[in-house]
Amino acid sequence: MKTAKQENAPTRPNELLGPEMSPELLNQRVGDEARVRARAWWWWLALFATAGGVFMMFTAITWVLAKGVGIWGLQIPVAWGFAIINFVWWIGIGHAGTFISAILLLLQQDWRNSINRFTEAMTLFAVACAGLFPLLHLGRPQYFYYLIPYPNEMGLWPQFRSPLVWDFFAVSTYGTVSLIFWYLGLVPDLATMRDRTKPGLRKKIYAFFSLGWLGRDQQWKDYRALYFMLAGLATPLVISVHSIVGLDFAVSIVPGWHSTVFPPYFVAGAIFSGFAMVATLVIPIRKLFKLEGMITTRHLDNIGKVMLATGMMVGFGYVSEVFFEWYSGDAFEMQTLMDRLTGYYAPVFWTVIFCNVISIQALWWRGIRTNPWLLWILAGVANIGMWMERYLIVVTSLGHDYLTSSWQDFNATGWDWALYLGTLCFFFFLVVLFVRLIPMVSMHEIREILHERAERGKEAS
Amino acid sequence: MRAPIPGKAVVASFKDVEQFEAVVKGYVTDNQHWSAQTVTPHPLESLDALTAYRPSPIPRIIFWAFICGATGGYLMQVYAMAITYPLNVGGRPLHSWPAFIPITFELGVLTAAITGLVSWLIRLRPRLYLRELESAIITRGTQDRYVLMLVPIDPEMKAADLIAKEADLKQAGAEETEVRLWD
């Protein structure tokens, strides 16, 4: 493979940061230039294009609030439809952020420092999109607070044995912890921005959000203590969240869902789709904002490796699913399997296999992992594949359950698509605002890497 | 330990971290006249060894918050499902503890994270304005320089002593120095 040589980033593939990087250049690139670059025509174009999609999303929400969930393609037996597919997909995308910020921090993987800010932001935006779907799917969203346990005159409590109530707790905890983690990481960088900005409104805003941070010795000690503790909490949390989402399915007895493989298989799928989204965002942004010195080919290489590893786990999940459906000897399980392999939804099944199992085999080659645009295409394919996988799980099982007289095929309506594509635009809209307003690379963590590199350089000489 | 807000200080910024560490070391071991405060753009582990290292209480606070949150969450579920609103579903046990594990865990994490943030904020004491930020040298400490602030222990220390100290720091390799007087 020659593709690695075509890479125009100024670094050797095994370098974590470009050789030209210094604290001063870092402040310039991330602190000052990024804001200036974001004034370009393409930023405005992206903003207006995604804002149009956000308008579409609000229209779709308004219409579903006015008319009810009947405007979607839902019916009995497929009562979950797009709302749950999109919920699972978005929550999964969020997982890469926490994986990178928490798990890779505890494993002392320095390469995370260049991309953790993006991915934490991505987590927050994805969780915001995800949370929308179960709320609207309630049908009477104004009563969503019934999910919160509070003493009430009716003497009613949520059913704590239900995985759907676990979901409520898991997703709200996950959203809160991700927000705290993201904001905490931002505080020292906001202080840097405060001290680099000329007096005015912008400086006041940075001063407000940087909480009077200075970087004293004791401040750093407390900061690191909290940061590592939160990472320790977030690590089992991220595993629990998608396990619980998997249990939404596995605890029921619907054919194709009632399987113990679901929680680990969902977690692997979540990290896979999340890393695919990381690559989708990071590759254009590093080019547009000239961040190749910070997000080097080594980062792309690692993103590719994680995608390959988690994608293989997902592939193993598919194999074990098929095996256990056959091994159960249950006629309905077999029927669901045959539906997927050869029935109405067969094109979806085989697309999933192509996107999530076959196409990622290309990532065995280093040349492909380190070629930004090939990786970007593969990541896009994986994003589509993971969405279709959720479609397959939700729709085929529900459509063909134990009561053959009620079997129905699912077809989405225009409003289903409007809301889904609307949230996609909403997600990108928030990303577009993020790159302009907030330091998009964690400067203080990169400084640590630069400091360590300098120390190693001194020892070597 | 919270550093006192200085009325006056000798401020020096260093580009080279080794020179900075050497100078800091001198002032934390001999701290009869000066209280040394550092401002660094990233955490420096070497300072832990130099200064009297006192571990942050935050991990312990978080641990107990987790225990309290998880216990409270579990008891809430038992109370709701087995005591106030018992629902007999096919004779299954009311105190079905395996089904209570996920929410117990989630509430433990939620309580721990929020308590951790609050305790951190209490220790940080957020403020909108710091008079240290008036000094262009100190503000480099959040960007790309290692900054040392020497605050005289005796508030009546003479200006000549401060100026002499500034010269010392310059000698020790400081890039920029100043004597800062706040009113």
XYZ file of C-alpha atoms in Angstrom:
644
model
C 0.000 0.000 0.000
C 1.410 3.360 -1.052
C -1.365 5.454 0.416
C 0.518 6.295 3.610
C 3.111 8.123 1.531
C 0.446 10.274 -0.110
C -0.518 11.608 3.295
C 0.315 15.301 3.391
C 0.454 15.737 7.162
C 3.862 17.003 8.181
C 4.599 14.156 10.554
C 6.007 10.705 10.485
C 3.247 8.176 11.088
C 4.390 7.197 14.569
C 4.635 10.736 15.954
C 1.937 11.829 18.343
C 2.353 15.514 17.529
C 3.979 17.323 14.642
C 7.661 18.177 15.237
C 6.897 21.886 14.788
C 4.410 21.932 17.672
C 5.207 24.167 20.628
C 3.082 25.710 23.373
C 3.065 29.017 21.501
C 1.987 27.452 18.211
C -0.669 25.445 20.037
C -2.181 28.585 21.555
C -2.118 30.260 18.176
C -3.661 27.402 16.235
C -6.368 26.446 18.704
C -6.864 29.700 20.555
C -6.606 32.425 17.931
C -6.555 31.098 14.391
C -9.456 28.692 14.771
C -11.842 31.567 15.399
C -10.526 33.472 12.423
C -10.657 30.460 10.128
C -14.231 29.799 11.189
C -15.256 33.124 9.658
C -14.770 31.647 6.197
C -17.563 31.109 3.679
C -17.697 27.346 4.321
C -18.468 27.908 7.988
C -21.449 30.105 7.144
C -22.555 27.675 4.467
C -22.449 24.799 6.959
C -24.264 26.885 9.543
C -27.126 27.843 7.229
C -27.423 24.389 5.685
C -27.671 22.697 9.068
C -29.935 25.456 10.411
C -32.357 24.559 7.612
C -32.335 20.984 8.907
C -32.919 22.210 12.451
C -35.983 24.056 11.171
C -37.165 20.801 9.616
C -36.633 19.039 12.953
C -38.730 21.592 14.836
C -41.452 21.338 12.212
C -41.496 17.556 12.606
C -41.615 17.884 16.398
C -44.422 20.433 16.264
C -46.421 18.207 13.953
C -45.996 15.124 16.101
C -47.016 17.108 19.179
C -50.093 18.382 17.356
C -51.149 15.128 15.693
C -49.645 12.370 17.825
C -47.315 9.516 16.958
C -49.773 8.202 14.356
C -48.009 10.363 11.766
C -45.027 8.013 12.035
C -44.987 4.574 10.440
C -45.753 2.929 13.782
C -48.402 0.233 13.990
C -49.100 -2.829 16.096
C -46.938 -4.954 16.307
C -44.092 -2.585 15.222
C -44.758 0.010 17.922
C -41.140 1.090 18.377
C -40.063 2.010 14.867
C -37.775 4.924 14.073
C -37.978 6.460 17.520
C -36.153 3.587 19.184
C -33.844 2.924 16.231
C -32.654 6.524 16.338
C -32.442 6.570 20.120
C -30.158 3.520 20.158
C -28.090 4.860 17.263
C -27.534 8.290 18.814
C -26.731 6.931 22.260
C -24.214 4.598 20.630
C -22.491 7.501 18.874
C -22.152 9.261 22.179
C -20.234 6.332 23.600
C -16.995 6.974 21.772
C -16.684 10.311 23.556
C -16.732 8.773 26.996
C -14.606 5.870 25.852
C -11.930 8.296 24.664
C -12.162 10.688 27.604
C -12.447 8.195 30.442
C -11.239 4.736 29.502
C -8.276 5.870 27.420
C -7.353 8.362 30.160
C -7.187 5.598 32.735
C -5.199 3.459 30.301
C -2.774 6.404 29.842
C -3.238 6.577 26.092
C -1.773 9.990 25.345
C -3.179 10.106 21.846
C -6.598 10.732 23.294
C -5.561 14.258 24.304
C -5.813 15.619 20.777
C -9.331 14.412 20.129
C -11.065 14.172 23.501
C -12.580 17.651 23.351
C -14.300 16.942 20.016
C -15.562 13.619 21.106
C -16.872 14.810 24.457
C -18.769 17.549 22.642
C -19.990 14.928 20.202
C -21.244 12.836 23.139
C -23.254 15.709 24.542
C -24.815 16.584 21.210
C -25.592 12.936 20.464
C -27.203 12.410 23.876
C -29.316 15.534 23.304
C -30.541 14.073 19.995
C -31.073 10.644 21.555
C -33.093 11.944 24.482
C -35.573 13.579 22.143
C -36.857 10.305 20.688
C -38.106 8.430 23.755
C -39.748 11.646 24.957
C -41.669 12.167 21.736
C -42.404 8.450 21.492
C -44.238 8.627 24.814
C -47.171 10.020 22.896
C -47.979 12.362 25.758
C -44.562 13.969 26.298
C -46.017 16.471 28.771
C -46.237 13.607 31.274
C -42.612 12.538 30.937
C -42.052 13.411 34.578
C -44.027 10.300 35.542
C -40.696 8.519 34.931
C -39.103 10.431 37.808
C -39.746 8.824 41.196
C -41.449 11.475 43.284
C -44.046 11.223 46.033
C -47.418 11.976 44.479
C -51.055 12.044 45.411
C -51.772 9.004 43.244
C -49.439 6.837 45.313
C -47.812 5.658 42.072
C -44.152 4.865 41.459
C -42.313 4.048 38.247
C -41.876 0.296 37.693
C -38.239 -0.010 38.778
C -38.005 -3.543 37.407
C -38.522 -2.305 33.857
C -35.455 -1.761 31.632
C -37.237 1.240 30.121
C -37.130 2.936 33.521
C -33.474 1.887 33.884
C -32.954 3.683 30.583
C -34.312 6.896 31.991
C -31.865 6.761 34.892
C -28.935 5.602 32.781
C -29.349 8.203 30.049
C -29.945 11.115 32.408
C -26.933 10.122 34.536
C -24.843 9.669 31.422
C -25.843 13.071 30.051
C -25.072 14.782 33.363
C -21.702 13.094 33.905
C -20.662 13.765 30.296
C -21.543 17.436 30.710
C -19.553 17.734 33.946
C -16.579 15.946 32.393
C -16.615 18.140 29.306
C -16.967 21.382 31.220
C -14.285 20.432 33.710
C -11.859 19.741 30.869
C -12.703 23.138 29.389
C -12.061 25.288 32.458
C -8.244 25.672 32.095
C -8.599 26.255 28.356
C -11.276 28.887 28.886
C -8.834 30.595 31.267
C -6.228 30.543 28.486
C -8.756 32.081 26.126
C -9.689 34.704 28.726
C -6.052 35.731 28.981
C -5.543 35.852 25.223
C -8.652 37.843 24.376
C -8.797 41.620 24.183
C -11.063 43.301 26.725
C -14.699 43.193 25.675
C -17.775 41.022 25.822
C -15.989 37.918 24.605
C -13.373 38.218 27.344
C -16.117 38.659 29.936
C -17.840 35.503 28.738
C -14.597 33.536 28.925
C -13.905 35.009 32.367
C -17.363 33.991 33.570
C -17.074 30.397 32.417
C -13.437 29.943 33.450
C -14.540 30.474 37.078
C -11.473 32.495 37.997
C -9.108 29.640 37.156
C -5.420 30.524 37.350
C -3.498 27.236 37.407
C -2.067 27.332 40.906
C -0.422 24.213 42.229
C -3.289 23.327 44.580
C -5.863 24.082 41.879
C -4.207 21.571 39.585
C -4.118 18.950 42.343
C -7.844 19.245 43.020
C -8.531 19.394 39.337
C -6.656 16.220 38.540
C -8.167 14.410 41.515
C -11.676 15.206 40.293
C -10.842 14.504 36.655
C -9.466 11.048 37.381
C -12.279 10.188 39.771
C -14.839 11.178 37.161
C -13.004 9.043 34.622
C -13.182 6.150 37.059
C -16.919 6.689 37.453
C -17.564 7.197 33.760
C -15.800 3.986 32.745
C -18.349 1.553 34.245
C -21.072 4.092 33.485
C -20.489 3.997 29.749
C -20.557 0.196 29.792
C -23.742 0.220 31.869
C -25.600 2.666 29.639
C -25.507 0.671 26.461
C -25.845 -2.605 28.371
C -29.117 -1.248 29.717
C -30.148 -0.186 26.222
C -29.342 -3.765 25.150
C -31.453 -5.074 28.038
C -34.445 -3.045 26.748
C -34.470 -5.706 24.059
C -32.992 -8.762 25.763
C -35.298 -8.731 28.799
C -38.347 -9.101 26.545
C -39.237 -12.465 25.014
C -39.633 -11.267 21.419
C -37.923 -13.622 18.928
C -34.503 -12.303 17.948
C -34.202 -10.176 21.090
C -34.232 -12.636 23.948
C -30.484 -13.241 24.036
C -27.725 -12.748 26.595
C -25.321 -11.551 23.903
C -27.173 -8.242 23.617
C -25.488 -6.085 26.294
C -21.834 -6.690 25.251
C -22.790 -6.689 21.588
C -24.530 -3.327 22.009
C -21.558 -1.814 23.846
C -19.138 -2.923 21.122
C -21.511 -1.616 18.460
C -21.784 1.684 20.296
C -18.034 2.212 20.413
C -17.741 1.133 16.779
C -20.353 3.616 15.579
C -18.986 6.290 17.889
C -15.480 5.999 16.496
C -16.909 6.053 12.996
C -18.560 9.377 13.858
C -15.320 10.658 15.402
C -13.529 9.952 12.112
C -16.384 11.549 10.159
C -15.979 14.789 12.116
C -12.260 14.900 12.816
C -10.961 14.297 9.297
C -12.578 17.351 7.652
C -12.056 19.550 10.714
C -8.318 18.859 10.989
C -7.972 19.771 7.336
C -10.102 22.921 7.501
C -8.529 24.207 10.708
C -4.967 23.112 9.877
C -4.743 20.896 12.951
C -2.639 18.210 11.255
C 0.158 18.898 13.730
C -2.116 17.906 16.603
C -4.324 15.277 15.013
C -1.700 13.324 13.159
C -1.805 10.176 11.065
C -1.044 8.287 14.272
C -4.461 9.366 15.575
C -6.191 8.260 12.403
C -4.306 4.991 12.586
C -5.544 4.396 16.135
C -9.119 5.381 15.298
C -8.969 2.849 12.464
C -7.644 0.157 14.793
C -10.391 0.735 17.347
C -12.980 0.618 14.555
C -11.541 -2.637 13.316
C -11.443 -4.239 16.774
C -14.931 -3.187 17.825
C -16.291 -3.940 14.355
C -14.967 -7.492 14.663
C -16.722 -7.793 18.036
C -19.937 -6.674 16.388
C -19.338 -9.271 13.676
C -18.924 -11.894 16.366
C -22.248 -10.695 17.809
C -23.941 -11.317 14.441
C -22.493 -14.814 14.229
C -23.545 -15.747 17.751
C -27.012 -14.304 17.166
C -27.493 -16.457 14.085
C -26.048 -19.494 15.851
C -28.285 -19.214 18.905
C -31.404 -18.592 16.849
C -30.679 -21.850 15.047
C -29.542 -23.669 18.203
C -32.661 -22.675 20.171
C -34.699 -24.954 17.932
C -37.579 -22.512 18.394
C -39.728 -22.184 15.266
C -40.328 -18.463 15.792
C -36.653 -17.732 16.348
C -35.863 -19.637 13.136
C -38.597 -17.735 11.326
C -37.087 -14.410 12.410
C -33.676 -15.594 11.253
C -34.962 -16.649 7.850
C -36.861 -13.356 7.524
C -33.626 -11.503 8.000
C -31.572 -13.681 5.685
C -34.032 -14.082 2.839
C -37.245 -12.182 3.594
C -38.599 -8.680 3.042
C -35.727 -7.142 5.003
C -32.944 -9.251 3.442
C -31.447 -6.245 1.597
C -31.083 -4.482 4.948
C -29.422 -7.516 6.531
C -26.898 -7.957 3.757
C -26.137 -4.233 3.678
C -25.420 -4.434 7.395
C -23.060 -7.339 6.824
C -21.315 -5.462 4.041
C -20.981 -2.198 5.999
C -20.059 -3.528 9.422
C -18.211 -6.734 8.689
C -16.844 -6.844 5.146
C -15.900 -3.229 4.411
C -13.971 -2.736 7.663
C -11.628 -5.600 6.787
C -9.820 -2.980 4.687
C -8.674 -1.471 7.986
C -6.201 -4.314 8.432
C -3.953 -2.297 6.096
C -2.065 0.514 7.702
C -2.037 2.427 4.440
C -5.825 2.614 4.494
C -6.036 3.540 8.158
C -3.629 6.421 7.680
C -5.235 7.714 4.496
C -7.692 10.337 5.756
C -10.173 10.182 2.907
C -10.327 6.383 2.667
C -10.853 6.218 6.419
C -13.528 8.891 6.146
C -15.406 6.887 3.527
C -15.178 3.697 5.598
C -16.411 5.595 8.656
C -19.401 6.881 6.696
C -20.159 3.341 5.553
C -19.950 2.135 9.162
C -22.325 4.895 10.323
C -24.893 3.809 7.770
C -24.320 0.154 8.623
C -24.861 0.695 12.326
C -28.093 2.604 11.751
C -29.356 -0.191 9.549
C -28.355 -2.765 12.160
C -30.602 -1.056 14.700
C -33.346 -0.906 12.101
C -32.995 -4.624 11.545
C -33.085 -5.460 15.248
C -36.095 -3.294 16.068
C -38.251 -3.858 13.023
C -37.814 -7.491 12.009
C -38.326 -8.876 15.506
C -41.364 -6.769 16.328
C -42.986 -7.257 12.924
C -42.958 -11.043 13.171
C -43.644 -12.065 16.759
C -45.450 -15.094 18.170
C -48.897 -14.172 16.862
C -48.716 -14.870 13.134
C -52.079 -13.198 12.462
C -50.663 -9.857 13.575
C -47.502 -9.973 11.424
C -46.896 -6.755 9.532
C -44.035 -5.171 7.634
C -42.848 -1.742 8.690
C -42.609 1.226 6.362
C -41.367 4.603 7.534
C -43.263 7.778 6.651
C -41.948 11.150 5.555
C -42.292 12.462 9.117
C -40.094 9.628 10.385
C -37.393 10.683 7.970
C -37.913 14.396 8.620
C -37.337 13.945 12.328
C -34.366 11.613 11.892
C -32.607 13.791 9.305
C -33.586 16.828 11.367
C -31.738 15.533 14.408
C -28.767 14.721 12.191
C -28.697 18.356 11.070
C -29.190 19.513 14.657
C -26.146 17.475 15.666
C -23.998 18.992 12.908
C -25.408 22.453 13.658
C -24.142 22.154 17.230
C -20.769 20.885 15.984
C -20.494 23.885 13.636
C -21.167 26.286 16.517
C -18.764 24.378 18.757
C -15.758 24.694 16.435
C -16.190 28.437 16.303
C -16.926 29.231 19.932
C -14.968 26.791 22.071
C -11.310 25.677 21.977
C -11.724 22.441 20.062
C -8.541 20.765 21.180
C -7.698 20.361 24.844
C -4.755 22.757 25.061
C -3.629 22.015 28.593
C -3.483 18.289 27.897
C -1.475 18.814 24.707
C 0.914 21.009 26.696
C 1.511 18.060 28.978
C 2.453 15.898 26.021
C 4.760 18.629 24.726
C 6.317 18.907 28.170
C 6.894 15.144 28.330
C 8.340 15.159 24.837
C 10.759 17.927 25.834
C 11.761 15.976 28.946
C 12.424 12.853 26.888
C 14.410 14.918 24.410
C 16.605 16.230 27.241
C 17.177 12.746 28.619
C 18.097 11.444 25.187
C 20.604 14.214 24.600
C -4.239 25.225 51.739
C -5.459 28.366 50.027
C -2.804 30.848 49.068
C -3.244 34.319 50.627
C -4.234 37.049 48.173
C -1.014 38.977 47.820
C -0.829 42.702 48.504
C 2.557 42.762 46.843
C 4.622 40.176 45.121
C 7.696 39.581 43.051
C 6.606 37.903 39.855
C 8.836 35.976 37.468
C 8.066 33.906 34.389
C 10.252 31.083 33.100
C 10.353 29.472 29.713
C 12.524 26.603 30.833
C 10.813 24.220 33.205
C 14.044 22.995 34.825
C 15.138 26.487 35.829
C 11.650 27.091 37.145
C 11.679 23.928 39.218
C 15.108 24.709 40.629
C 14.001 28.195 41.706
C 10.732 26.941 43.209
C 12.624 24.328 45.168
C 14.751 27.031 46.759
C 11.731 28.921 48.031
C 9.675 26.076 49.383
C 12.511 24.737 51.486
C 13.482 28.213 52.709
C 10.125 29.843 53.321
C 10.830 32.087 56.270
C 10.505 35.301 54.314
C 8.621 34.373 51.193
C 5.561 32.373 50.353
C 6.010 30.817 46.915
C 2.983 30.426 44.653
C 3.117 28.880 41.216
C 0.964 29.358 38.142
C 1.529 26.779 35.426
C -0.165 26.137 32.086
C -0.406 22.410 32.813
C -0.115 20.307 35.956
C 3.519 19.712 36.920
C 4.015 16.527 38.874
C 7.478 17.641 39.959
C 5.815 20.344 42.076
C 4.168 17.643 44.161
C 7.591 16.525 45.312
C 8.783 20.096 45.875
C 5.882 21.599 47.738
C 4.409 20.033 50.851
C 2.149 17.637 48.987
C -1.263 17.354 50.491
C -3.568 15.027 48.624
C -6.889 16.470 47.560
C -9.856 15.416 49.723
C -12.056 15.123 46.610
C -11.587 11.369 46.002
C -12.751 10.540 49.536
C -15.756 12.845 49.210
C -16.665 11.161 45.929
C -16.337 7.703 47.429
C -18.751 8.452 50.279
C -21.143 10.249 47.950
C -21.242 7.132 45.785
C -22.002 4.936 48.808
C -24.761 7.292 49.985
C -26.298 7.693 46.511
C -26.290 3.964 45.828
C -27.714 3.060 49.244
C -30.391 5.734 48.950
C -31.288 4.562 45.458
C -31.588 0.955 46.546
C -33.708 1.778 49.588
C -35.966 3.973 47.470
C -36.643 1.054 45.132
C -37.312 -1.371 47.955
C -39.650 1.146 49.567
C -41.549 1.770 46.344
C -41.736 -1.784 45.041
C -42.071 -3.856 48.221
C -43.514 -1.559 50.892
C -45.775 1.211 49.596
C -46.914 -0.216 46.271
C -46.540 -3.997 46.348
C -47.630 -5.489 43.038
C -47.967 -9.252 42.876
C -46.949 -10.386 39.395
C -47.338 -14.163 39.196
C -46.084 -14.610 42.746
C -42.626 -13.222 42.011
C -40.761 -11.808 45.012
C -41.469 -8.167 45.842
C -37.893 -7.541 46.963
C -36.451 -8.522 43.572
C -32.946 -7.234 44.199
C -31.287 -8.161 40.861
C -33.704 -5.856 39.059
C -32.724 -3.009 41.390
C -28.986 -3.140 40.594
C -28.909 -0.889 37.509
C -30.698 2.052 39.125
C -28.698 1.608 42.339
C -25.492 1.924 40.325
C -26.706 4.842 38.212
C -27.836 6.839 41.238
C -24.511 6.146 42.960
C -22.627 7.537 39.961
C -24.939 10.522 39.597
C -24.643 11.488 43.253
C -20.864 10.984 43.233
C -20.341 13.091 40.103
C -22.507 15.974 41.267
C -21.006 15.950 44.761
C -17.517 15.838 43.255
C -18.273 18.882 41.098
C -19.778 20.811 44.002
C -16.860 20.034 46.332
C -14.421 21.063 43.619
C -16.287 24.334 43.109
C -16.293 25.012 46.843
C -12.533 24.506 46.972
C -11.939 26.544 43.813
C -14.154 29.411 45.023
C -15.177 30.687 41.586
C -14.740 34.386 41.046
C -15.333 36.729 38.171
C -12.220 38.799 38.687
C -8.719 38.116 39.947
C -6.308 40.919 40.538
C -3.464 38.645 39.496
C -4.856 38.938 35.979
C -3.814 42.591 35.832
C -0.239 41.372 35.433
C 0.663 40.449 31.883
C 3.396 38.188 33.260
C 1.027 36.159 35.422
C -1.459 35.681 32.603
C 1.273 33.992 30.572
C 1.015 31.303 33.242
C -2.245 30.090 31.755
C -0.697 29.990 28.299
C 2.948 29.073 27.771
C 5.157 30.158 30.694
C 5.815 28.874 34.189
C 5.170 31.661 36.657
C 6.448 32.051 40.197
C 4.914 34.592 42.579
C 6.908 35.320 45.704
C 4.730 36.967 48.307
C 6.563 38.469 51.298
C 5.454 36.934 54.572
C 6.024 40.280 56.254
C 3.502 42.670 54.650
C 5.674 45.653 55.616
C 8.699 44.444 53.652
C 10.617 47.299 52.084
C 10.529 48.028 48.368
C 14.315 47.709 48.164
C 14.097 44.076 49.301
C 11.495 43.334 46.686
C 13.632 44.867 43.982
C 16.670 42.905 45.182
C 14.612 39.718 44.991
C 13.535 40.609 41.475
C 17.181 40.872 40.463
C 17.860 37.473 42.066
C 15.136 35.858 40.013
C 16.429 37.484 36.850
C 19.800 36.030 37.707
C 18.259 32.582 38.136
C 17.057 32.576 34.537
C 13.664 34.281 34.657
C 12.505 35.557 31.295
C 10.383 38.421 32.571
C 10.111 39.803 36.100
C 8.250 42.548 37.899
C 7.434 43.813 41.366
C 3.691 43.920 41.658
C 1.981 46.192 44.163
C -1.742 45.823 44.606
C -3.534 48.357 46.728
